Every structure is written in C-alpha cells, then in structure tokens.
Short mmCIF file of C-alpha atoms in Angstrom, two decimals:
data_model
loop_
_atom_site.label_atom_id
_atom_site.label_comp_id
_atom_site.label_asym_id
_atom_site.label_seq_id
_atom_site.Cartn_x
_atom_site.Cartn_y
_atom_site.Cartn_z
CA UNK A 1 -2.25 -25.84 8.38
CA UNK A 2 1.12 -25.92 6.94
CA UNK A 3 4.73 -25.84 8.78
CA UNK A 4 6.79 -23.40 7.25
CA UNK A 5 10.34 -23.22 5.60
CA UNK A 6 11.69 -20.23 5.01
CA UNK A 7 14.17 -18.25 3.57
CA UNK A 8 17.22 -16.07 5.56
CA UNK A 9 18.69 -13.41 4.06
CA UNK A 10 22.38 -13.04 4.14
CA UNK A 11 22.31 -8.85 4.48
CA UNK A 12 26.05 -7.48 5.37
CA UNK A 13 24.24 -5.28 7.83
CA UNK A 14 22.58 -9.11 9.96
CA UNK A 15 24.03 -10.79 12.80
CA UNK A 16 26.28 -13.60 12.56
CA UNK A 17 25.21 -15.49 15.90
CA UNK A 18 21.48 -14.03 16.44
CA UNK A 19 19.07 -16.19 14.16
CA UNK A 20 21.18 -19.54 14.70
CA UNK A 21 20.69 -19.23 18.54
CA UNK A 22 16.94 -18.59 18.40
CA UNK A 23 16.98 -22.11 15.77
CA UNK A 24 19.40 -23.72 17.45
CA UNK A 25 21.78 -24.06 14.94
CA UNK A 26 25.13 -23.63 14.64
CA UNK A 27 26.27 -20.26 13.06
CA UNK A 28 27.72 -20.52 9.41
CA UNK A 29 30.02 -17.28 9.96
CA UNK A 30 28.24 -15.32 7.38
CA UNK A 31 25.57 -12.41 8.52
CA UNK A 32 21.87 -14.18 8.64
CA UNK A 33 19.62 -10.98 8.81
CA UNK A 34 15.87 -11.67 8.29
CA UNK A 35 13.99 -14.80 7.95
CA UNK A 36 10.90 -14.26 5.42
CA UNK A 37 7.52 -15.23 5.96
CA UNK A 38 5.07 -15.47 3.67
CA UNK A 39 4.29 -14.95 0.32
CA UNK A 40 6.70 -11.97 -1.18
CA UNK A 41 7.64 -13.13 -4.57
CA UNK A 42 11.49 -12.31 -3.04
CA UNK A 43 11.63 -14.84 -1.19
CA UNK A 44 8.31 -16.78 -0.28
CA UNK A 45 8.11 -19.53 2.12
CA UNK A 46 7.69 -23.47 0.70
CA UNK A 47 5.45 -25.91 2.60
CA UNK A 48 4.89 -29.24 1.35
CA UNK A 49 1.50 -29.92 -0.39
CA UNK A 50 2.50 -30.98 -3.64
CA UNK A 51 5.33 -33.98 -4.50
CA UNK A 52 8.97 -32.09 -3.71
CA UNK A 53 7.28 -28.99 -2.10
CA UNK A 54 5.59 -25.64 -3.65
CA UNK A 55 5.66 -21.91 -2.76
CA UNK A 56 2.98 -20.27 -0.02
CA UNK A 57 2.72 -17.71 -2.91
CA UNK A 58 2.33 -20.65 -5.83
CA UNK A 59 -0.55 -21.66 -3.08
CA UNK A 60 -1.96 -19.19 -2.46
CA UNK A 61 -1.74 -18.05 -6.53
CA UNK A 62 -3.95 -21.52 -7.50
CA UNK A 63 -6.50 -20.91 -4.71
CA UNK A 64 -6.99 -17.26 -3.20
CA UNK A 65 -10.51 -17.76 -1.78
CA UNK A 66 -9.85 -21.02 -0.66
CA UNK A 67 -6.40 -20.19 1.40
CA UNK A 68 -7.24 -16.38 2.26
CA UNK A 69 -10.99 -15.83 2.42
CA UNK A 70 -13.46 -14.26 0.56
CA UNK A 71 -13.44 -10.98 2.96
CA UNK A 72 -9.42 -10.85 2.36
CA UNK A 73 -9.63 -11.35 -0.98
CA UNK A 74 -12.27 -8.63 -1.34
CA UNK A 75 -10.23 -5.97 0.71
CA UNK A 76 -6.88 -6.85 -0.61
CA UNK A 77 -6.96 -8.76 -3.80
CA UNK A 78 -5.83 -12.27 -4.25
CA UNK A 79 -2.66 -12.17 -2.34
CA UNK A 80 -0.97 -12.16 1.00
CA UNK A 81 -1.06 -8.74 2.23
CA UNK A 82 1.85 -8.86 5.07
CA UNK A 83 4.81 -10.56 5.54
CA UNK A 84 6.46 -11.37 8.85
CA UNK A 85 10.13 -11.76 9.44
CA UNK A 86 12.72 -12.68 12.07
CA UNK A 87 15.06 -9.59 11.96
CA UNK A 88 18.72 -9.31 13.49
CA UNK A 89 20.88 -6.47 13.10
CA UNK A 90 24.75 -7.04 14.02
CA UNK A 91 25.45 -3.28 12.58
CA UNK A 92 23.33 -0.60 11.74
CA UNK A 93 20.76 -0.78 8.50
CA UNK A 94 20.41 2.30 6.62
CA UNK A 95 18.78 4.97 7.31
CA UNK A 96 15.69 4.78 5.49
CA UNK A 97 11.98 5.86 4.63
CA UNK A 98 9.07 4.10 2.99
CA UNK A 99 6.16 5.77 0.51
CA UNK A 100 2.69 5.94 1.67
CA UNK A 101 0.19 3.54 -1.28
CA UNK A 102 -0.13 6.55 -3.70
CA UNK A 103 3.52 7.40 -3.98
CA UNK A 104 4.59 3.36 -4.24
CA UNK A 105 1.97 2.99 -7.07
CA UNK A 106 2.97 6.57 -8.82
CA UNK A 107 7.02 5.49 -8.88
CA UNK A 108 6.73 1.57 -9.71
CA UNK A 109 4.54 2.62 -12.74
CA UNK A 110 6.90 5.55 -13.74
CA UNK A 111 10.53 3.00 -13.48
CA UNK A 112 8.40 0.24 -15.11
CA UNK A 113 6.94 3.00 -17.93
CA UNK A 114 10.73 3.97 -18.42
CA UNK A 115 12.19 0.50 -18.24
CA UNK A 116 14.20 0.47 -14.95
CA UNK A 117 15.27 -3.19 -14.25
CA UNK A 118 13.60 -4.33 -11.05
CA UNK A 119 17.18 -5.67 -9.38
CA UNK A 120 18.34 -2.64 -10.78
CA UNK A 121 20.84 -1.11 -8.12
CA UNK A 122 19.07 2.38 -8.90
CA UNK A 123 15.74 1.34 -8.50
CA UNK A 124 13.58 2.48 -5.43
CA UNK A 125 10.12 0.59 -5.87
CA UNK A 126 10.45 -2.61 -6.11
CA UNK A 127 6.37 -3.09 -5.76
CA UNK A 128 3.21 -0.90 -5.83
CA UNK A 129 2.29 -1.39 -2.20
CA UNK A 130 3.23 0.91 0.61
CA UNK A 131 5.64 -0.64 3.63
CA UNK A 132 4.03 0.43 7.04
CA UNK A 133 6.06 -1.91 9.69
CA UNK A 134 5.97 -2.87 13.42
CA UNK A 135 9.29 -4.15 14.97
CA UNK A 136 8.84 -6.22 18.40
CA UNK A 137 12.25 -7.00 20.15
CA UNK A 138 12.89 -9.77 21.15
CA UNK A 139 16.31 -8.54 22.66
CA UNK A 140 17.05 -5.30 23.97
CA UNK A 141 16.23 -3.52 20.69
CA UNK A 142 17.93 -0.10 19.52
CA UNK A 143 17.28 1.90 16.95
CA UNK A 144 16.33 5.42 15.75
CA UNK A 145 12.95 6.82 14.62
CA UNK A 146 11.58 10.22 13.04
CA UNK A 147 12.85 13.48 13.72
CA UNK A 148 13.94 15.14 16.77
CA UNK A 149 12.45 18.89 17.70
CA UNK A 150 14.83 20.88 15.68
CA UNK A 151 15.84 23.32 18.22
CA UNK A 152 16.77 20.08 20.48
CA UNK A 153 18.71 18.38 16.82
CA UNK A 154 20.56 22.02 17.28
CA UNK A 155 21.43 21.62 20.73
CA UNK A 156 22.93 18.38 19.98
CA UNK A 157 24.75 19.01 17.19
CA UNK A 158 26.15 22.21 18.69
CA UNK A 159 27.25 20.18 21.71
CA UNK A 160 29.63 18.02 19.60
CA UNK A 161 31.76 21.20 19.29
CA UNK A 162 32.50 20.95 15.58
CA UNK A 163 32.87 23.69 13.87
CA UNK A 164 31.69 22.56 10.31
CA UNK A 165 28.23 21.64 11.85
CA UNK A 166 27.60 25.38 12.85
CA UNK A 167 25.88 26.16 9.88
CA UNK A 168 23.01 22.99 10.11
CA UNK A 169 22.49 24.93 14.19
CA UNK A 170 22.05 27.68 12.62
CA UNK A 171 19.14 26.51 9.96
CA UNK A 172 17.64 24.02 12.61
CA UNK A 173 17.62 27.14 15.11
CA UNK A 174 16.30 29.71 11.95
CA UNK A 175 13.54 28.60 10.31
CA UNK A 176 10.12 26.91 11.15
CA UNK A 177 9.76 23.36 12.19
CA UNK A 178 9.39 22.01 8.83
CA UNK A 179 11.29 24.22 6.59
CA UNK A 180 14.47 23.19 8.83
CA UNK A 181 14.31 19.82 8.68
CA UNK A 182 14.15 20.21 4.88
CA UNK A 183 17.00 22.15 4.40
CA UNK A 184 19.02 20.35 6.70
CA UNK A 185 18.68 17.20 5.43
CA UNK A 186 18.86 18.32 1.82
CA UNK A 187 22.07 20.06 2.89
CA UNK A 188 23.84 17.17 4.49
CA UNK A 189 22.53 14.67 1.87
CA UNK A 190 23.96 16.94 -1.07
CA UNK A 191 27.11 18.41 0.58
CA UNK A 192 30.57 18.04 -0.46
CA UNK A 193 31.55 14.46 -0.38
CA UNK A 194 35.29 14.74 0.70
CA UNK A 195 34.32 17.86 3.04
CA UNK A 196 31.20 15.94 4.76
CA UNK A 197 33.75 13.11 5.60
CA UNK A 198 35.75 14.99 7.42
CA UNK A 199 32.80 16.66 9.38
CA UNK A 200 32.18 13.06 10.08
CA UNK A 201 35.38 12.03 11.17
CA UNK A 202 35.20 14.86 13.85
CA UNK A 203 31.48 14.65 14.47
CA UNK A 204 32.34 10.34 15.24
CA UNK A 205 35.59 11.58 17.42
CA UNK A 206 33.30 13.73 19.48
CA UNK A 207 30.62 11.83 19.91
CA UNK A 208 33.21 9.13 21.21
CA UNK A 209 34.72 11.05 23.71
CA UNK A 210 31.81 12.71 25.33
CA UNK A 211 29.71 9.54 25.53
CA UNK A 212 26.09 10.00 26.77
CA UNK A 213 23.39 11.05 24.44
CA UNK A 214 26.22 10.56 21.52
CA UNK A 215 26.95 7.23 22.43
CA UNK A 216 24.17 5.85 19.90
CA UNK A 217 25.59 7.83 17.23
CA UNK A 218 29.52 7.30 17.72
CA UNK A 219 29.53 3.94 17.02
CA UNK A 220 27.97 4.65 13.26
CA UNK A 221 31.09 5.66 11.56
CA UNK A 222 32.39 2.41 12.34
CA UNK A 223 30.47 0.70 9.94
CA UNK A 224 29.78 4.02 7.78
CA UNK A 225 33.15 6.04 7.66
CA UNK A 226 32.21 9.13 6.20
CA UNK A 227 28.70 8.59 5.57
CA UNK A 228 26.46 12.00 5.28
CA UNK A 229 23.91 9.69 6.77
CA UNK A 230 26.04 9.77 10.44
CA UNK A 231 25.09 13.06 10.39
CA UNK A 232 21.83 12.58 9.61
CA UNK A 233 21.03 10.12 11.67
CA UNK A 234 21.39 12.49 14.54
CA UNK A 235 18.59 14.63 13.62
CA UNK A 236 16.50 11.53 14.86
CA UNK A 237 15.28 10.31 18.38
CA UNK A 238 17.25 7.53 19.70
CA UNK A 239 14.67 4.60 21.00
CA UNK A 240 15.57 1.56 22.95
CA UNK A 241 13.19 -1.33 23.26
CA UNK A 242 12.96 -3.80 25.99
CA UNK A 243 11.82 -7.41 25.07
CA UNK A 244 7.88 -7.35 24.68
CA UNK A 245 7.88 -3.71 23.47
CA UNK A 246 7.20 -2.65 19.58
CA UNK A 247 7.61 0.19 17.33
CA UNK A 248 4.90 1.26 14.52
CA UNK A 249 6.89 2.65 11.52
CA UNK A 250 4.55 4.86 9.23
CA UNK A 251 5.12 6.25 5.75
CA UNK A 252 7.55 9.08 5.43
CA UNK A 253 9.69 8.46 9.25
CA UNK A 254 12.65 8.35 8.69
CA UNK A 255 14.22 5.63 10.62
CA UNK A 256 16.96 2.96 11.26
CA UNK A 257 17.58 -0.36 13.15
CA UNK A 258 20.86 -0.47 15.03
CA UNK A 259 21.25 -3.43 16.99
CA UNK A 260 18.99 -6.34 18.29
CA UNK A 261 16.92 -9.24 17.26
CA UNK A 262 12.97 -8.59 16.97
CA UNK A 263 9.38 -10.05 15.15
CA UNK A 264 8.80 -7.57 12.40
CA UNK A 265 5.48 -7.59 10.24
CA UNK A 266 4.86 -5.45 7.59
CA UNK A 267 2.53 -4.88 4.15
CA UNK A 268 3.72 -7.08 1.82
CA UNK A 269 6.61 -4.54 -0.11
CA UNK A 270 10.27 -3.91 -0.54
CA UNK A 271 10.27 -0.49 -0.93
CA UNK A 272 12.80 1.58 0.52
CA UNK A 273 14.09 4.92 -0.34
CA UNK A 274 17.69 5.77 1.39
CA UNK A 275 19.05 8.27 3.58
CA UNK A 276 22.10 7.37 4.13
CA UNK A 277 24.35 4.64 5.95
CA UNK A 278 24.61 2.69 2.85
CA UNK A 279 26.99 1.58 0.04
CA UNK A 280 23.45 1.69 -2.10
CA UNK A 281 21.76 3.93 -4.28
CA UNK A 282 20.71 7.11 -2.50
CA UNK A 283 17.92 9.05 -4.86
CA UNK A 284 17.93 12.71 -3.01
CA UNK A 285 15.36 14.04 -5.11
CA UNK A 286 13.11 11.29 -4.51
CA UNK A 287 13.61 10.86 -1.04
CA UNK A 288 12.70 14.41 -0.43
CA UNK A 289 9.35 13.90 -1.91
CA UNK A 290 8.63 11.32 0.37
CA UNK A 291 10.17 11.97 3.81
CA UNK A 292 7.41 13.46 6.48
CA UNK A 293 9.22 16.62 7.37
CA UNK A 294 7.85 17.35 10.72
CA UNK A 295 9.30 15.88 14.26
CA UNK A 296 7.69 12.87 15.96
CA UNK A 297 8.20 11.17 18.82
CA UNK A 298 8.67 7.48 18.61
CA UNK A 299 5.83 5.46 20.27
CA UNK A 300 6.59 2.90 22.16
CA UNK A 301 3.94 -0.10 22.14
CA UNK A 302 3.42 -2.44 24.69
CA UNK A 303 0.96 -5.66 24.35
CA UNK A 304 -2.49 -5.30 25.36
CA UNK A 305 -4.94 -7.26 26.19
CA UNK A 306 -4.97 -11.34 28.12
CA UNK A 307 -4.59 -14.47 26.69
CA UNK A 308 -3.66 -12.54 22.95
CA UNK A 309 -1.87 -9.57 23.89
CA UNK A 310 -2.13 -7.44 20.51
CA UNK A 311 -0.01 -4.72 19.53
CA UNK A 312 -2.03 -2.36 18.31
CA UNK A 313 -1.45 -0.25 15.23
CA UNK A 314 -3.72 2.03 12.25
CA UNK A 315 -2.73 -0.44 9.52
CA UNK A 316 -5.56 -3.55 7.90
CA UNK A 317 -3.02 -5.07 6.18
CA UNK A 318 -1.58 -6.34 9.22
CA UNK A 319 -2.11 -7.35 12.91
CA UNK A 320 0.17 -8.46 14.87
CA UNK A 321 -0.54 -10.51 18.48
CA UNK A 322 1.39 -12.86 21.09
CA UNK A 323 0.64 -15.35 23.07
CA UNK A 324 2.69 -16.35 26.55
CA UNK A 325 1.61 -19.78 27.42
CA UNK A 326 2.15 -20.96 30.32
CA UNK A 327 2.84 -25.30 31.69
CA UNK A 328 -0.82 -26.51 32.70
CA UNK A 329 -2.41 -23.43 30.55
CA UNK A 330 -6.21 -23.99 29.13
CA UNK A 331 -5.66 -24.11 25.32
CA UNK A 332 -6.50 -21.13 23.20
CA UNK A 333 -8.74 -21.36 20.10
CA UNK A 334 -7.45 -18.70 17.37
CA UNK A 335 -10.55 -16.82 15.25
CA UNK A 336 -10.32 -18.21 11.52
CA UNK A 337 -11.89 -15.32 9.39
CA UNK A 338 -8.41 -14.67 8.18
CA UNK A 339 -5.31 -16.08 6.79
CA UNK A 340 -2.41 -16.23 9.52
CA UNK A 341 1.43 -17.03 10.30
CA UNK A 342 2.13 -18.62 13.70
CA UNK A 343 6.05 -18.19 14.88
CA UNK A 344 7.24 -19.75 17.94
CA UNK A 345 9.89 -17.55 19.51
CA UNK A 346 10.48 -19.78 22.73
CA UNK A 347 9.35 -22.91 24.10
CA UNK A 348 7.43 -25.85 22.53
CA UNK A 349 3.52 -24.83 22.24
CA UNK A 350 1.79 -26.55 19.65
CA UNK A 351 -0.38 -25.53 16.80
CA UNK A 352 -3.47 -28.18 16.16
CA UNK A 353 -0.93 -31.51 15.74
CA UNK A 354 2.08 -29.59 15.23
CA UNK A 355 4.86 -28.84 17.91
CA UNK A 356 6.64 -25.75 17.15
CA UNK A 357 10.34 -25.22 17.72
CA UNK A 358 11.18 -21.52 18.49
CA UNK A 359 12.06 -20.14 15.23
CA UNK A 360 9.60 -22.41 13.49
CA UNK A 361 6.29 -21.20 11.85
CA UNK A 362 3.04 -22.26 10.36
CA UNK A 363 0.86 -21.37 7.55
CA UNK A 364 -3.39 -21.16 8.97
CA UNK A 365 -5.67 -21.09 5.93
CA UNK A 366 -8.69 -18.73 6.33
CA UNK A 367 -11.69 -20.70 7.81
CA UNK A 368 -9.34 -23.33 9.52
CA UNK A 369 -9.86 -23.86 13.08
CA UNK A 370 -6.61 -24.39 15.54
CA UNK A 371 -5.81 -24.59 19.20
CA UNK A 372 -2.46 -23.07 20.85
CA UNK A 373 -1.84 -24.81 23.86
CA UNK A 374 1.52 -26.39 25.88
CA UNK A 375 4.36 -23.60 27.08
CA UNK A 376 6.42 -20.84 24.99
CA UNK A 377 5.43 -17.64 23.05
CA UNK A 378 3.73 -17.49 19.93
CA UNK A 379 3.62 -14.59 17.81
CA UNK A 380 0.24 -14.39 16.11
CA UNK A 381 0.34 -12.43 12.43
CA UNK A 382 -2.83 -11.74 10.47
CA UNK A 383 -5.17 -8.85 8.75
CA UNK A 384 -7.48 -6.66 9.83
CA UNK A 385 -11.42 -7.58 8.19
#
C-alpha cells in the first residue's frame, strides 16, 4: 500500500478556498479545481517506491499483474481503468457530453490518422476510452443533467418573456420528443453570434428578476456573457445534491457542474465534447453525433448497503463505496481481488499502518490485504470483476 501525492489542477472554472479547506492548507488565491488520482498519463499520482519517487502509472507500467491482478488485467488490459478526483467548482464548467467506447475509439483514431496534436485546442479525444462518471457531493452540490421534457423546456423558456426565444417554443412545442431537442440545440449552437448575445443578455435579465426555477440559470451569464450555451443549458433539469448523494453521468447526457465540492470517479479518459459555457473549442458537428437526444431525468443515488455503503452504477470500470466510521468501531477488512484508491474526506481512519488526513489517499495493490478502522469517512474506489 502506497500513500498518495497528487496532482491539482488549476481550471479557471475551480474554487479558490474549497480543496485547501478539505487539506487544510492555506489557499494560494489561484482556482484549485480537481485533485487527480490515479494513473491518467495527464497527471498521474507519485508514491515513493523507487529513490526520489515514481509515477502510479510508471508502476503500474513495470508490473500490471503484480499491482492490478490477473482478472483486471484480463478485462481491462494492463492499466488503471478509473481515476478518482476531488472536484470543486467556484463557477460553472461547461456544458458538456462524453462518447460512449465506440465513438471515443472511432474519433481518437480519425485526429491521430489526420495528425491533430493531442494538446491541440481543437481536439476532442484526447484517449480511446469512453468517460462514464459518478459525482458524490461532498457539499451541497448543484448542477444540471440531461434534457428536460421538451414541452416543459417550452414552458420555461416561454416564461422568460423574450421575444427572440419564441421560435425554440415553437420547435420544442412542434415536433416529436427527439426531433426537437435536435433542432433546438443545433439552432442555438449555430445561431447568429452577435444576435444570440443579445437573446442572452435578456434571457440572463429575466431570469434575474423573476427568480425561482430561473435562479439556476441567471447566474450563468455572469461567468458566460453571451454564451449560446446559457441558453442551452436551460433545456436541462436542474439537480441539487445533498452531502452523501451521487449522480451517474452516462454517454451522450448532456450535463454541467455549477457549484460545490464532491468525490468524482470515472473511466480512465479526458474526453469531452462541448456545448457551450466555454472560451474552448466547440465542434457542433461532432457534438451532434454524440449527444443522446431524448429527455432524462437525473437520478439521484443514495449509498446502500452497511458498513460499505456503495453507490451503485452499470459501469465495470469503476465502483465506487464509502465508509462512515465511527470512535470505538470494529475494523473493516476491504476484499483484495482488485486494485483500489482509498481517500479520506474527514477524520483520521487509518489504512493498514497508515493514518489518513482528509484529503489524503492511498494506492491498494490487487491481492493486498488492509483494515479500515479509527473515525472519519473513507471513500472506497475500485473495478467491477
């Protein structure tokens, strides 16, 4: 078992104050949005086996049976199939969607066939490997998640009292489910740049002044002035999670993070193709291919189970599980078919010999036994054999 250091990403869209409190630090003034764990070549976490420290992935790399199993390795291949980060959003991320495993593998092989640099600021895959997710607040969490009805997108729009949104009512309120959503967001995405910010500008004003159901939505054009995404974001269900609850992110929802600080696991990818609230590249034609036209309704997960409570979600690649351990608790011992990531998020329960600090994390290998026991929460991530 190996502690953990890991890397934070400095994304305009993170939280200044967030991530230091949960560490305990002091905040630098710059954003600190996600803290990676694991092995993504991005950004993978060191430990300290070798003489000045390695890589998990550079571990993992030299060793795959040894470090994830021979039942991982056969399902997966010889790497690290999720990653786990801390994420904090101080401002809204963009509005975004992420290809199933067919369409990731199809568009990294076509942009490396035709050369696209992978830091390119055009590029949208990144990696072959699809990005299914699971967010678990650890604040009160807000954010928005597939499509709204269309009929109730229309009545919302149409309450705003903007003249310039009339004809998305109409299409939401004309066609069938799917066809509407298409043409709606097609029509918002390629509209008029300088006309679509001032429907903006009077869709933000409106939503400002009447509050309510708008109120998730006004505050967007703050951070996005005149951002087709604003008005796309509205086609979507507005979700608030309480500490403890989750949200399972498929291929194809469109979706966003708003505000909060939460445990997210995910396959191990960066793919992300771009609706909108974003200075970055937004590929229309693309996105339309991959987007899930049809309305959903954003599950909320709570934990079940007792001593693990596990979120549970259709995905192998990852699992995700907590622990809430309680002074005087009888220790836990953790199953060791797989590889797994231990993060403290409160407390000071310890791992084997290891005390964890919330914030900190450790590296299990496959096949290596370890006890949780003392007080705080543990978020358990791991695979699915």
């Amino acid at each position: 078992m190996d502690r953990l250091t890991n890397t934070i990403r400095p994304y305009a869209w993170g939280s200044t104050t967030a991530i230091p409190a949960l560490l305990g630090a002091e905040p630098t003034g710059e954003p600190q949005a996600e803290m990676w764990m694991g092995a993504h070549p991005g950004a993978p976490s060191r430990l300290d086996r070798a003489a000045g420290g390695t890589t998990l992935s550079a571990v993992i790399a030299a060793d795959p049976e040894g470090e994830l199993g021979a039942a991982a390795v056969a399902k997966f291949g010889p790497a690290l199939p999720f990653l786990l980060k801390i994420l904090a959003a101080g401002a809204p991320l963009s509005l975004q969607v992420h290809p199933d495993l067919a369409q990731a593998r199809a568009g990294f092989e076509d942009e490396e066939r035709r050369g696209v640099p992978i830091d390119a600021g055009h590029r949208n895959y990144k990696d072959a490997n699809h990005k299914p997710e699971l967010i678990c607040a650890l604040t009160p969490f807000d954010g928005l998640c597939g499509f709204r009805p269309p009929r109730e997108a229309a009545d919302l729009l149409e309450g705003l009292g903007v003249d310039s949104l009339k004809p998305y009512v109409d299409l939401l309120r004309a066609h069938p489910e799917e066809a509407a959503l298409r043409e709606v967001l097609t029509a918002v995405l390629t509209a008029d740049r300088e006309e679509m910010a001032r429907t903006v500008t009077e869709t933000a004003a409106a939503a400002e002044r009447l509050g309510g159901p708008y109120a998730p939505y006004a505050g967007l054009v703050r951070d996005y002035p005149g951002d087709p995404g604003v008005i796309a974001a509205m086609l979507l269900n507005h979700v608030r999670l309480q500490p403890g609850e989750a949200m399972f992110l498929g291929a194809g929802i469109p979706h966003a993070y708003l505000d909060g600080l939460g445990v997210e696991l995910m396959a191990n990818s960066d793919n992300v193709l771009r609706c909108g609230l974003t200075p970055k590249h937004v590929d229309v034609p693309e996105l339309l291919k991959v987007v899930v036209f049809e309305p959903s309704a954003p599950g909320v997960l709570r934990p079940e189970g007792g001593a693990e409570e596990v979120y549970e979600t259709p995905i192998d690649e990852f699992r995700l599980s907590r622990f809430v351990l309680a002074p005087g608790g009888a220790p836990h011992t953790l199953p060791d078919a797989a590889p797994q990531i231990l993060l403290c998020t409160a407390g000071a329960p310890t791992a084997g010999e290891l005390t964890l600090a919330p914030g900190e994390s450790v590296f299990v290998p496959a096949g290596e036994k370890v006890e949780l026991s003392g007080s705080g929460t543990v978020f358990r991530a791991t695979l699915v054999l």
